[in-house]
PDB file of C-alpha atoms in Angstrom:
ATOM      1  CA  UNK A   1     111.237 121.747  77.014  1.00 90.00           C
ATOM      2  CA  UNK A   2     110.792 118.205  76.915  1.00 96.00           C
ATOM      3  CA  UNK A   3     107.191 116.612  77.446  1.00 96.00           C
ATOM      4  CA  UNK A   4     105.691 113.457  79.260  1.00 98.00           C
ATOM      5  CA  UNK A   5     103.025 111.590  80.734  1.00 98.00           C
ATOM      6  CA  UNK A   6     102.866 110.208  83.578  1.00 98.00           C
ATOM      7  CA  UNK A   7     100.187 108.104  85.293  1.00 97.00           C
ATOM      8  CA  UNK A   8      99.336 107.145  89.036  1.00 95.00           C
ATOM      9  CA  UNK A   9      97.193 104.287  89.260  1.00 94.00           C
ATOM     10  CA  UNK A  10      96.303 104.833  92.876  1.00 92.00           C
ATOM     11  CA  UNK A  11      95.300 107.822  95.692  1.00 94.00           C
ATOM     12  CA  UNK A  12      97.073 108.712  98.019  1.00 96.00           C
ATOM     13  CA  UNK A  13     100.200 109.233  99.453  1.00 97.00           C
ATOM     14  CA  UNK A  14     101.374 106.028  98.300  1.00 97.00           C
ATOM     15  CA  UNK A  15     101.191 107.273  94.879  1.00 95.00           C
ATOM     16  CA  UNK A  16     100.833 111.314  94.741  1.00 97.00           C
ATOM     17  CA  UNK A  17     103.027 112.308  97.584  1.00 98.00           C
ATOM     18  CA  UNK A  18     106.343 112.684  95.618  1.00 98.00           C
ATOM     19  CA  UNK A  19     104.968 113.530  92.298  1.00 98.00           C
ATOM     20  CA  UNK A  20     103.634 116.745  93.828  1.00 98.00           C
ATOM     21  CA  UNK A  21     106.455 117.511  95.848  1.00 98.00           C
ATOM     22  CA  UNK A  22     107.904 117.893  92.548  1.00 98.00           C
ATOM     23  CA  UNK A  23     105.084 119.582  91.287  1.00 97.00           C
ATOM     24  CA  UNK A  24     104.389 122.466  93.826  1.00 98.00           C
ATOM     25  CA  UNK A  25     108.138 123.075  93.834  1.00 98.00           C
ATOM     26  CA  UNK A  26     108.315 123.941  90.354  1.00 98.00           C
ATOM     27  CA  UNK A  27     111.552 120.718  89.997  1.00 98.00           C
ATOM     28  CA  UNK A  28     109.881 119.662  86.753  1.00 98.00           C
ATOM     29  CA  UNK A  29     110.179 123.035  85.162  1.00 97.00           C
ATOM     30  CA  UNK A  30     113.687 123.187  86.348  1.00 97.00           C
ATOM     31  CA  UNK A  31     115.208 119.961  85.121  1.00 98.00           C
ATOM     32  CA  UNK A  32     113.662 121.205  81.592  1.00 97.00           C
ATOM     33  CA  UNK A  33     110.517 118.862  81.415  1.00 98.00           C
ATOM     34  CA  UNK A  34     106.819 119.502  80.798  1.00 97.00           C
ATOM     35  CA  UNK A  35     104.722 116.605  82.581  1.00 98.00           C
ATOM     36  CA  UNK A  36     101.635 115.476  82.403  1.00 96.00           C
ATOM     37  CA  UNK A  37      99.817 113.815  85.561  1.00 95.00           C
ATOM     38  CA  UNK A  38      97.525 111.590  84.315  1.00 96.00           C
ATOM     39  CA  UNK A  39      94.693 109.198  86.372  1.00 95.00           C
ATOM     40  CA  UNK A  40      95.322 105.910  85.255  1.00 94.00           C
ATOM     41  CA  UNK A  41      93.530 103.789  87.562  1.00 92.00           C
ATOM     42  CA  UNK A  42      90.935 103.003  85.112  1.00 91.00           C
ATOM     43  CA  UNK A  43      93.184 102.521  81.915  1.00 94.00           C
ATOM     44  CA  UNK A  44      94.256  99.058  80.744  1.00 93.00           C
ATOM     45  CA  UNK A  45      97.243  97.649  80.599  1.00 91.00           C
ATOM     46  CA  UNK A  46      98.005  98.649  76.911  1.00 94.00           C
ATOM     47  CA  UNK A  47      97.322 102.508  77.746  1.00 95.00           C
ATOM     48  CA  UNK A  48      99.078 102.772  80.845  1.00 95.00           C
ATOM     49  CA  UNK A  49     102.058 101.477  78.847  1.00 96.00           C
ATOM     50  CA  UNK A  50     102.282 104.693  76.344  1.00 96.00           C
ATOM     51  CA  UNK A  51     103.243 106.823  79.545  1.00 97.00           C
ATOM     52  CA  UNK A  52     106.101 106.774  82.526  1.00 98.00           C
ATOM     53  CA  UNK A  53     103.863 105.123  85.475  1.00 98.00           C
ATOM     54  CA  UNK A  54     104.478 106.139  89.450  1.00 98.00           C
ATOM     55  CA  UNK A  55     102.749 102.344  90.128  1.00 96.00           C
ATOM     56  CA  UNK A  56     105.390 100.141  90.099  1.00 95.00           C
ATOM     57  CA  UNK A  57     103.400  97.549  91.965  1.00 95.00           C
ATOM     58  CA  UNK A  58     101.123  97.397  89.046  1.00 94.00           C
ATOM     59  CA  UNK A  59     103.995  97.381  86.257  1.00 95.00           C
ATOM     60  CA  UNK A  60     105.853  94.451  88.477  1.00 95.00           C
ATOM     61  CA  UNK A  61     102.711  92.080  88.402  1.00 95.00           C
ATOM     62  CA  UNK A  62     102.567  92.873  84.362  1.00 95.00           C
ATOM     63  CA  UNK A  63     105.838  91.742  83.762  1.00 95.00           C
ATOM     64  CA  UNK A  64     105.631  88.640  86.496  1.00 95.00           C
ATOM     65  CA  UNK A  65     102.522  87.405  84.852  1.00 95.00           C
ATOM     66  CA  UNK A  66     102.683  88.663  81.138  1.00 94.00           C
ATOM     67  CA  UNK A  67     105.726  89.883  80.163  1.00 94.00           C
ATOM     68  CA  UNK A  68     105.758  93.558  80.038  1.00 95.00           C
ATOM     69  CA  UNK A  69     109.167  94.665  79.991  1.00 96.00           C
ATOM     70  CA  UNK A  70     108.545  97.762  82.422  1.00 97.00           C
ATOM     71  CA  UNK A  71     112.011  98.724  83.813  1.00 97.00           C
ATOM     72  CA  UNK A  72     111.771 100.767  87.263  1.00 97.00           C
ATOM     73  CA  UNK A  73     114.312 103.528  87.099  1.00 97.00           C
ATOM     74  CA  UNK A  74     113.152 105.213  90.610  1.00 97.00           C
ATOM     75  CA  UNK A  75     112.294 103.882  93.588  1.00 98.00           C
ATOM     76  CA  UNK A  76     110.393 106.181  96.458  1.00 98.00           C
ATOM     77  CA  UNK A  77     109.737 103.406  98.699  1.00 98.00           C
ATOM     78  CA  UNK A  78     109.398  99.996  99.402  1.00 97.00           C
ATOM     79  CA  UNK A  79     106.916  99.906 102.337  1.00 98.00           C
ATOM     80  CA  UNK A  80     103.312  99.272 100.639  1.00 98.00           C
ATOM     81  CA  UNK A  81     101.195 102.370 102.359  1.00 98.00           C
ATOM     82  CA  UNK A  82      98.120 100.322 103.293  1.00 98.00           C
ATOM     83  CA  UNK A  83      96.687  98.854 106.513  1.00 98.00           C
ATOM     84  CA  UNK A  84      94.280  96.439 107.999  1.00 98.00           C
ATOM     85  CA  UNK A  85      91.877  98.312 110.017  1.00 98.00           C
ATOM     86  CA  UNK A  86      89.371  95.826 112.226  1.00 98.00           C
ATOM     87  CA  UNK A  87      86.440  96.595 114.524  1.00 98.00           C
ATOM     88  CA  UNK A  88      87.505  97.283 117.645  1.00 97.00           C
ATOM     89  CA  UNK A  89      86.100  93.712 118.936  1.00 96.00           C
ATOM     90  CA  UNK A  90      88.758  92.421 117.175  1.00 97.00           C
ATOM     91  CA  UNK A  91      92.571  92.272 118.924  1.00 96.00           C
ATOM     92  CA  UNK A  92      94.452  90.966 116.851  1.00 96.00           C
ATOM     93  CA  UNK A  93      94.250  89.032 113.360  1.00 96.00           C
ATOM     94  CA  UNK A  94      93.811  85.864 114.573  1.00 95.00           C
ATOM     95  CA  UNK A  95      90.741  86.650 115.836  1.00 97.00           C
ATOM     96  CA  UNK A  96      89.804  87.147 111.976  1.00 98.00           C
ATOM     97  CA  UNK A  97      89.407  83.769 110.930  1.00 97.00           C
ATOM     98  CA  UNK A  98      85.945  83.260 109.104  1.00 97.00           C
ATOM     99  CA  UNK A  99      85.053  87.133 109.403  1.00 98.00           C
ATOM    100  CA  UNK A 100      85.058  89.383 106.164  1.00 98.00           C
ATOM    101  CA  UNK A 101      87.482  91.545 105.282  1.00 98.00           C
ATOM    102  CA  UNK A 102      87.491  93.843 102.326  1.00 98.00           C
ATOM    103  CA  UNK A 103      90.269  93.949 100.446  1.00 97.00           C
ATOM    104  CA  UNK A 104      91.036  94.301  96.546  1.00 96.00           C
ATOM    105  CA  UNK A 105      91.069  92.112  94.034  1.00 95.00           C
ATOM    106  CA  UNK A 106      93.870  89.388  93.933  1.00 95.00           C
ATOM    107  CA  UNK A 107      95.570  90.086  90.947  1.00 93.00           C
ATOM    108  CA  UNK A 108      96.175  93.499  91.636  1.00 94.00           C
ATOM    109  CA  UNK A 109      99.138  95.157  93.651  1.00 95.00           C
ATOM    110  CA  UNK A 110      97.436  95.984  96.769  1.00 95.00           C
ATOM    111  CA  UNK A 111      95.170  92.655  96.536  1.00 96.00           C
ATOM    112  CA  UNK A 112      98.300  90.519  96.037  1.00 97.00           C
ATOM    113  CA  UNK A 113     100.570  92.440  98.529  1.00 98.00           C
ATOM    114  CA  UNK A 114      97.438  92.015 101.661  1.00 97.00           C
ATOM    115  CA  UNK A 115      97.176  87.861 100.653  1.00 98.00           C
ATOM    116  CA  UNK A 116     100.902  88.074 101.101  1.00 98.00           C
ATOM    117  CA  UNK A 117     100.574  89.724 104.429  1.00 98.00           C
ATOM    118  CA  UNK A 118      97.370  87.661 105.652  1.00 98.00           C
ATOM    119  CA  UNK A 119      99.290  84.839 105.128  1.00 97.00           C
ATOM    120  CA  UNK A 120     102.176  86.182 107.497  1.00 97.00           C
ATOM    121  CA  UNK A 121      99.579  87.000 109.772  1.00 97.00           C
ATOM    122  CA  UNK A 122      98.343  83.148 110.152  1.00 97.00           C
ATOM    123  CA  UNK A 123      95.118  83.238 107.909  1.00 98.00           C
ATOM    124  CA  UNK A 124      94.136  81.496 104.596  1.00 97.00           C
ATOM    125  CA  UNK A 125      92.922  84.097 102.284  1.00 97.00           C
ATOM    126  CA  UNK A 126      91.722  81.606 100.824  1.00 96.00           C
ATOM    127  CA  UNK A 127      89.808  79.640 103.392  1.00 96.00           C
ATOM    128  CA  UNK A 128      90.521  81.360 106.831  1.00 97.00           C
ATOM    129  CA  UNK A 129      88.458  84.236 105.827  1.00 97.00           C
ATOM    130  CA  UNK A 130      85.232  85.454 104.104  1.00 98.00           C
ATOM    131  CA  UNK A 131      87.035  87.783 101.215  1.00 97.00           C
ATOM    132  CA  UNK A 132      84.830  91.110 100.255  1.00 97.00           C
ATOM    133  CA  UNK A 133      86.350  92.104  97.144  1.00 97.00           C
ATOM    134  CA  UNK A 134      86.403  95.830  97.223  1.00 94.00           C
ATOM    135  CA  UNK A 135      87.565  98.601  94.494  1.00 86.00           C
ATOM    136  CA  UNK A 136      89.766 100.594  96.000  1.00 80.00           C
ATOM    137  CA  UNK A 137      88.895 104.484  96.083  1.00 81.00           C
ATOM    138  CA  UNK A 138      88.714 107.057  99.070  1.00 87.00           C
ATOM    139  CA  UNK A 139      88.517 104.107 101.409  1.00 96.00           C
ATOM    140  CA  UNK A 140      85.335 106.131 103.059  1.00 95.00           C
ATOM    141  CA  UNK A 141      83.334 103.103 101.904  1.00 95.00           C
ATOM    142  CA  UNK A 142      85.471 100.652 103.798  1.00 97.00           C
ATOM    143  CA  UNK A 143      85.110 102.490 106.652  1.00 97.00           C
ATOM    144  CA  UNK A 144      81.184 102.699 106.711  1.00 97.00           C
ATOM    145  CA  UNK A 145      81.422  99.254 105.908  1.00 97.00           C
ATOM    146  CA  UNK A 146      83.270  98.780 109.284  1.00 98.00           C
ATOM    147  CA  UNK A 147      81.392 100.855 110.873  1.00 97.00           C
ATOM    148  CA  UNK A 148      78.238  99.683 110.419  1.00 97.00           C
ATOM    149  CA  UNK A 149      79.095  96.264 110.826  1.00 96.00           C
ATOM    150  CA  UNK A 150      79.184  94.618 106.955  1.00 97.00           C
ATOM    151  CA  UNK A 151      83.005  94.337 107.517  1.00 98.00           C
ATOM    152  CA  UNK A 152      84.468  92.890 110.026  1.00 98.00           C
ATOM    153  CA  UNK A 153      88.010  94.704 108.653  1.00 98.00           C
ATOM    154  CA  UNK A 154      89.508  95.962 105.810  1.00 98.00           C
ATOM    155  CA  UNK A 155      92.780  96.965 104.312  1.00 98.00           C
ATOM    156  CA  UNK A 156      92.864 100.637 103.492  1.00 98.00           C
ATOM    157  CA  UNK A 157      95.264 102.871 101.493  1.00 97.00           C
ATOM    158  CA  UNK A 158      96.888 106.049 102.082  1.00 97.00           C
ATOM    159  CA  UNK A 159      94.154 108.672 100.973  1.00 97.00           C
ATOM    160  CA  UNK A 160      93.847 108.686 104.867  1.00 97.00           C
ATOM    161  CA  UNK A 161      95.990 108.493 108.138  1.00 98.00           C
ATOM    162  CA  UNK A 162      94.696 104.677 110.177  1.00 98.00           C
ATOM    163  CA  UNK A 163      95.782 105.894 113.315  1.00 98.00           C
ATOM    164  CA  UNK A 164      93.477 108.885 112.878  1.00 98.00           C
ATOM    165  CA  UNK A 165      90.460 106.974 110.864  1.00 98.00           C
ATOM    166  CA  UNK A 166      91.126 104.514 114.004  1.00 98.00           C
ATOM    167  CA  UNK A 167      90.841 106.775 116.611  1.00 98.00           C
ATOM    168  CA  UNK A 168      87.552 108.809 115.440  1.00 97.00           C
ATOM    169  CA  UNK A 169      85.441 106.002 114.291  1.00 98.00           C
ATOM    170  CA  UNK A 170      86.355 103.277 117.197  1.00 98.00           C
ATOM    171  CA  UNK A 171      88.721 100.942 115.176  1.00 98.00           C
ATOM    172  CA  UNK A 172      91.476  98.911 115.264  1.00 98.00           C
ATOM    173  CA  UNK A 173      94.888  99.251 113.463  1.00 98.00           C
ATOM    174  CA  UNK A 174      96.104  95.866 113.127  1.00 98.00           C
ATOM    175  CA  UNK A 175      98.791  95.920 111.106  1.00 98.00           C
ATOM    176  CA  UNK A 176     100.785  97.876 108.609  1.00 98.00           C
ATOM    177  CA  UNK A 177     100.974  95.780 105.277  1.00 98.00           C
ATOM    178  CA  UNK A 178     104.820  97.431 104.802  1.00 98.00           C
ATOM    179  CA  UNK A 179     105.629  95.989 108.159  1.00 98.00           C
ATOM    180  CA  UNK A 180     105.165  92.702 106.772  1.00 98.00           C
ATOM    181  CA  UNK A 181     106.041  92.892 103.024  1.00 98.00           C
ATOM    182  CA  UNK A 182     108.544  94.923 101.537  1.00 98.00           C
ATOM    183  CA  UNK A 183     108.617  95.565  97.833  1.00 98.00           C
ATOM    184  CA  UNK A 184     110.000  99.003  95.456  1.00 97.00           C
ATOM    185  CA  UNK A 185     105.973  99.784  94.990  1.00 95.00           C
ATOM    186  CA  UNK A 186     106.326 103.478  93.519  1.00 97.00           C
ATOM    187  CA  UNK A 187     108.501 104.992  91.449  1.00 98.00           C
ATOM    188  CA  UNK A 188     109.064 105.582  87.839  1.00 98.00           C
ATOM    189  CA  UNK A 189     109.089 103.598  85.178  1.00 98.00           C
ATOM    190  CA  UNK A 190     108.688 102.741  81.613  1.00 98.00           C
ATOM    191  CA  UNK A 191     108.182  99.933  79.041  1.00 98.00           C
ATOM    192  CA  UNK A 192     110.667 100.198  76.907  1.00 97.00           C
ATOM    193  CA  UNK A 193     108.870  99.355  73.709  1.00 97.00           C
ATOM    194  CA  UNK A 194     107.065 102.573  73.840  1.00 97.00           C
ATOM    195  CA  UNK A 195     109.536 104.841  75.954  1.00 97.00           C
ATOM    196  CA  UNK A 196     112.894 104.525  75.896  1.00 97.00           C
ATOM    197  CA  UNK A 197     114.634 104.340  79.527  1.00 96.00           C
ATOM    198  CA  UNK A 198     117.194 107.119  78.280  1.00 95.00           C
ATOM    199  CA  UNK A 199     115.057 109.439  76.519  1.00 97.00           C
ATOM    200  CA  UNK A 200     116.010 112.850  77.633  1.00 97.00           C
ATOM    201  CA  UNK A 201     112.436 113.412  78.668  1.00 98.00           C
ATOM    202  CA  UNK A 202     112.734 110.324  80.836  1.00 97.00           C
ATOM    203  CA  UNK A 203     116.136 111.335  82.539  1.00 97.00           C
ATOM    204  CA  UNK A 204     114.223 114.465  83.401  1.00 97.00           C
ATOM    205  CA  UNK A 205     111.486 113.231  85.148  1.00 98.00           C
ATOM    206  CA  UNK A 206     113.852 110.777  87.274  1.00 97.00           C
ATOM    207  CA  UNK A 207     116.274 113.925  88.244  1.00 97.00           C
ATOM    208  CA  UNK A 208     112.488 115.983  89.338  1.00 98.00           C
ATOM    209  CA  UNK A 209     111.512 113.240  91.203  1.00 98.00           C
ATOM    210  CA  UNK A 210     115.065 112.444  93.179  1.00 97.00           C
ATOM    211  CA  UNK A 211     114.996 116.341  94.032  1.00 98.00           C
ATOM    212  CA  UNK A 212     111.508 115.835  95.295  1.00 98.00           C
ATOM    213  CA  UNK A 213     112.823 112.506  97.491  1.00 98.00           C
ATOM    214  CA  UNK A 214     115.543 115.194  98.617  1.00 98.00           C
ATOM    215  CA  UNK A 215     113.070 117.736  99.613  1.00 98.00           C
ATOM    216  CA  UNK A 216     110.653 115.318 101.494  1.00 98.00           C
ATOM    217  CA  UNK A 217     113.938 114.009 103.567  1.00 97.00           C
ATOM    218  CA  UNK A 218     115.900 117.756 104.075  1.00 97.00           C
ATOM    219  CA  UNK A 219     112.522 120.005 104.887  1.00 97.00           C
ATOM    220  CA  UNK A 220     110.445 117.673 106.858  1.00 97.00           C
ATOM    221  CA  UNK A 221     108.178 120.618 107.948  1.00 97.00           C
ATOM    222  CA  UNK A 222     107.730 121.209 103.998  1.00 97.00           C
ATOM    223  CA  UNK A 223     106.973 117.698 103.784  1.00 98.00           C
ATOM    224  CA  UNK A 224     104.250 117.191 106.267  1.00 98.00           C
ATOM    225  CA  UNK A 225     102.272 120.583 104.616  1.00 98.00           C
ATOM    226  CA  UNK A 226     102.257 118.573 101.264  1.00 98.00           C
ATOM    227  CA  UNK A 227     100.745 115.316 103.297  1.00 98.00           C
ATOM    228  CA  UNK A 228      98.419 117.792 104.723  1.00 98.00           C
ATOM    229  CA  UNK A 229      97.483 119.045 101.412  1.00 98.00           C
ATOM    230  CA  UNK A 230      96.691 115.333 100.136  1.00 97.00           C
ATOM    231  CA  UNK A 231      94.876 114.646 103.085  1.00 97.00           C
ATOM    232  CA  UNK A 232      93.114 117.856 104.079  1.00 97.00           C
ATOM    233  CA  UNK A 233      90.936 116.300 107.320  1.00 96.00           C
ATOM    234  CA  UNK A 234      94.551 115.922 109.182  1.00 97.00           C
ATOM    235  CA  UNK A 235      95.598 118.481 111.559  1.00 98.00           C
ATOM    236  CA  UNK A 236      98.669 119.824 111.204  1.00 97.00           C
ATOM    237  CA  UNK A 237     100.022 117.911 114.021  1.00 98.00           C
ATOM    238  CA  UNK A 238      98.804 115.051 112.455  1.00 98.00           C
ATOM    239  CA  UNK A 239      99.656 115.241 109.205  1.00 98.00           C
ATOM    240  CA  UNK A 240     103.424 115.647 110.710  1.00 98.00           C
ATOM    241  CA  UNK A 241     102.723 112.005 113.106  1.00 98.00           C
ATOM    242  CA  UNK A 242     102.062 110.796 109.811  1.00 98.00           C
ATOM    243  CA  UNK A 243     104.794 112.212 107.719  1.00 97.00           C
ATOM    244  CA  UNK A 244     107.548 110.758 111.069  1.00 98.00           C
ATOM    245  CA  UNK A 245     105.783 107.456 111.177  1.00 98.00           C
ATOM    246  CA  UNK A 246     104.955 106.055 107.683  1.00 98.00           C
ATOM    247  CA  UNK A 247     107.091 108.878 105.386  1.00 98.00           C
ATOM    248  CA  UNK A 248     110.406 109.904 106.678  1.00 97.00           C
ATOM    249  CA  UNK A 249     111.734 106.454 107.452  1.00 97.00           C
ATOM    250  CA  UNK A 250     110.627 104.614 104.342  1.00 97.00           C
ATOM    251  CA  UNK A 251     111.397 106.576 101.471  1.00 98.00           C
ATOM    252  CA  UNK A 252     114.290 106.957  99.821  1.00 97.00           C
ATOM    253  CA  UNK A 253     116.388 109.924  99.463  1.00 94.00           C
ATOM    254  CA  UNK A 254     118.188 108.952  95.791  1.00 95.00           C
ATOM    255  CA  UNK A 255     115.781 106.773  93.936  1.00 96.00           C
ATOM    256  CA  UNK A 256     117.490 104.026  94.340  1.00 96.00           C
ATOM    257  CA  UNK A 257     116.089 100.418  95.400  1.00 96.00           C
ATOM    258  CA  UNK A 258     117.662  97.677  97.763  1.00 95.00           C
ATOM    259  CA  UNK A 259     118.575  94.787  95.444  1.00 95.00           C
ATOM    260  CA  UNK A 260     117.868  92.507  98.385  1.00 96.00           C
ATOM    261  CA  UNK A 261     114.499  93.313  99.180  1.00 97.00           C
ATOM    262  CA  UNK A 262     113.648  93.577  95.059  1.00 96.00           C
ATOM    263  CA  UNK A 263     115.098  89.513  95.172  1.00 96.00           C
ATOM    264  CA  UNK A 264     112.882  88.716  97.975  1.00 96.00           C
ATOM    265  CA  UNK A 265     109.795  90.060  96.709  1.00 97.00           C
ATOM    266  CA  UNK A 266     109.378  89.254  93.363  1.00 96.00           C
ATOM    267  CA  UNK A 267     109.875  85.421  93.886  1.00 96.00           C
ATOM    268  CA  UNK A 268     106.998  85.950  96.507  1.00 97.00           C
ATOM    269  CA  UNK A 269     104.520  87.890  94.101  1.00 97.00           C
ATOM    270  CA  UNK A 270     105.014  85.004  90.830  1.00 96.00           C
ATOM    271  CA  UNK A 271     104.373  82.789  93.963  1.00 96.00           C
ATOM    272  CA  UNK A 272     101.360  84.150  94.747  1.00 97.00           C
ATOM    273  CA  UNK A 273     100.132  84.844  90.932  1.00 96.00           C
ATOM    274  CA  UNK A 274     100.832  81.544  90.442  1.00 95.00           C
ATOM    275  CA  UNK A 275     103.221  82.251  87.851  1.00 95.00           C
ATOM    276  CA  UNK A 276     105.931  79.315  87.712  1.00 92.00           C
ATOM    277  CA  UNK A 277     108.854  81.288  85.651  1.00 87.00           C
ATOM    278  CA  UNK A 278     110.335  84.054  88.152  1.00 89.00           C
ATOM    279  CA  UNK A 279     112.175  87.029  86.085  1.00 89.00           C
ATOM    280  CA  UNK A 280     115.084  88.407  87.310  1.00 91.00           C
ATOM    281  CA  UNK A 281     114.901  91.539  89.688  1.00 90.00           C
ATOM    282  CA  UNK A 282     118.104  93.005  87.672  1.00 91.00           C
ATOM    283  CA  UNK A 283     116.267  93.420  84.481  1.00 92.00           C
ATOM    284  CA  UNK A 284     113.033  94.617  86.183  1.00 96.00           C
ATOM    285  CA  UNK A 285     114.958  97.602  88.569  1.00 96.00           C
ATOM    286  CA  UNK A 286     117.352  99.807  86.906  1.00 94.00           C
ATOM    287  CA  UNK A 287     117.486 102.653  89.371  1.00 92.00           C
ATOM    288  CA  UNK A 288     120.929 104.053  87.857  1.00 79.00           C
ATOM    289  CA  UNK A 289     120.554 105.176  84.610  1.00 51.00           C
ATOM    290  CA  UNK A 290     122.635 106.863  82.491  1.00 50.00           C
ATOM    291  CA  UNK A 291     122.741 110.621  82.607  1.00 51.00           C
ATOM    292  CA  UNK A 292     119.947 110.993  85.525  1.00 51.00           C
ATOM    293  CA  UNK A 293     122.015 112.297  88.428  1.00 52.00           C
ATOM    294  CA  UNK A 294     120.103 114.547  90.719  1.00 46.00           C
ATOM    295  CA  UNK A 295     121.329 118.298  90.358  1.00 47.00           C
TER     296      UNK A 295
END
């Protein structure tokens, strides 16, 4: 039995969905490897990089802005699971400009992703609106925030459904960030100067998590129990709206990425970072390596 870490640096969906697909189905076990979910949203960079990651937004921006050679072997999805929720005074994003918004911080995935998409949207992150920098957790903090007026609207992550979170607290969904900005955003991957991309315990965890990709496409009724597990205040009917709206059409079935959308984005994110020297998508995504074909 082979054994490895592997971190999510996120809740959620986003992140967990797939990774305990594999889990509660017992695929790890199967393909022969022991695996070790560990919370990583609090390591630094150098930590994170001893273990397989699901957060391939976060390896991306490493290797865009320092170098890290992370190589992305899987690919669940490349539709970023956050939103912008607004008060419901507000009808559309336009009507943002000089309100706050809480979002997260700017050189993170999510924070860099929602400039990206405020900028499609028509507003300035930098001047059009009054930024409210914002760790990201449950998201119940966002929400009070909107509620009781501090924020004027806020992006939000998948530890929650926005439709639903809309509905029962009088808010808006104005936009889904994956709507506007495609990118492979989680995964596997390593760095190869700690893990190598073929180690058997590596091939392993990339078979587990294909079959789990499988699962969530073949046994949709499967699927939406796990989303209701992750997100317990969902009915069942609603974790299933969820599971047909944000879930079924956006992740993969194989693990592997579109090259096109992968040679879109990252240009886009060194723009944003600032970062003058663009790698090339083909040595970041790698989603065909050698002896990890589903069984």
């Amino acid at each position: 039995m082979h054994i490895i870490d592997l971190t999510f640096v996120g809740l959620g969906i986003h992140e967990e969905l797939v990774a305990y697909v594999a889990d509660q189905q017992n695929y790890y076990e199967h393909e022969g490897v022991h695996v070790s979910l560990r919370d990583g949203r609090a390591w630094d960079g150098e930590r994170v990089r001893q273990a397989a990651t699901i957060g391939l937004g976060r390896a991306v921006l490493s290797r865009v802005t320092d170098g890290i050679p992370w190589t992305v072997l899987c690919v669940s999805t490349d539709r970023p699971l956050f939103w912008l929720l607004a008060r419901d005074a507000y009808a559309s994003a336009g009507e943002l400009k000089g309100r706050r918004i809480g979002i997260h911080p700017a050189k993170t995935a999510p924070g860099c992703f929602s400039r990206i998409v405020l900028s499609r949207l028509g507003l300035d992150p930098d001047h059009d609106i009054q930024p409210v920098v914002m760790t990201p957790g449950d998201y119940s903090r966002h929400v009070r925030g909107l509620t009781e007026g501090s924020l004027d609207a806020a992006f939000v992550g998948s530890t929650l459904s926005p439709e639903v979170t809309a509905k029962e607290n009088g808010l808006r969904l104005l936009a889904f960030v994956g709507d506007y900005f495609q990118i492979p955003t989680v995964g596997i991957a390593v760095d190869p100067t700690h893990i190598a991309p073929d180690d058997p315990a590596v091939l392993a965890l990339v078979r587990a998590t294909r079959r789990a990709l499988r699962t969530i496409r073949d046994e949709p009724d499967l699927a939406s129990r796990y989303v209701n597990a992750l997100i317990p205040g969902l009915s069942e009917t609603q974790a299933r709206q969820f599971c047909e709206r944000y879930v079924a059409p956006y992740f993969t079935t194989d693990g592997r990425h579109d090259p096109s959308v992968a040679a879109r984005a990252v240009p886009r994110v060194a723009e944003e970072l600032g970062v003058p020297a663009v790698p090339d998508e083909a040595g970041i995504y790698c989603t065909e390596p050698a002896g990890a074909s589903a069984t």
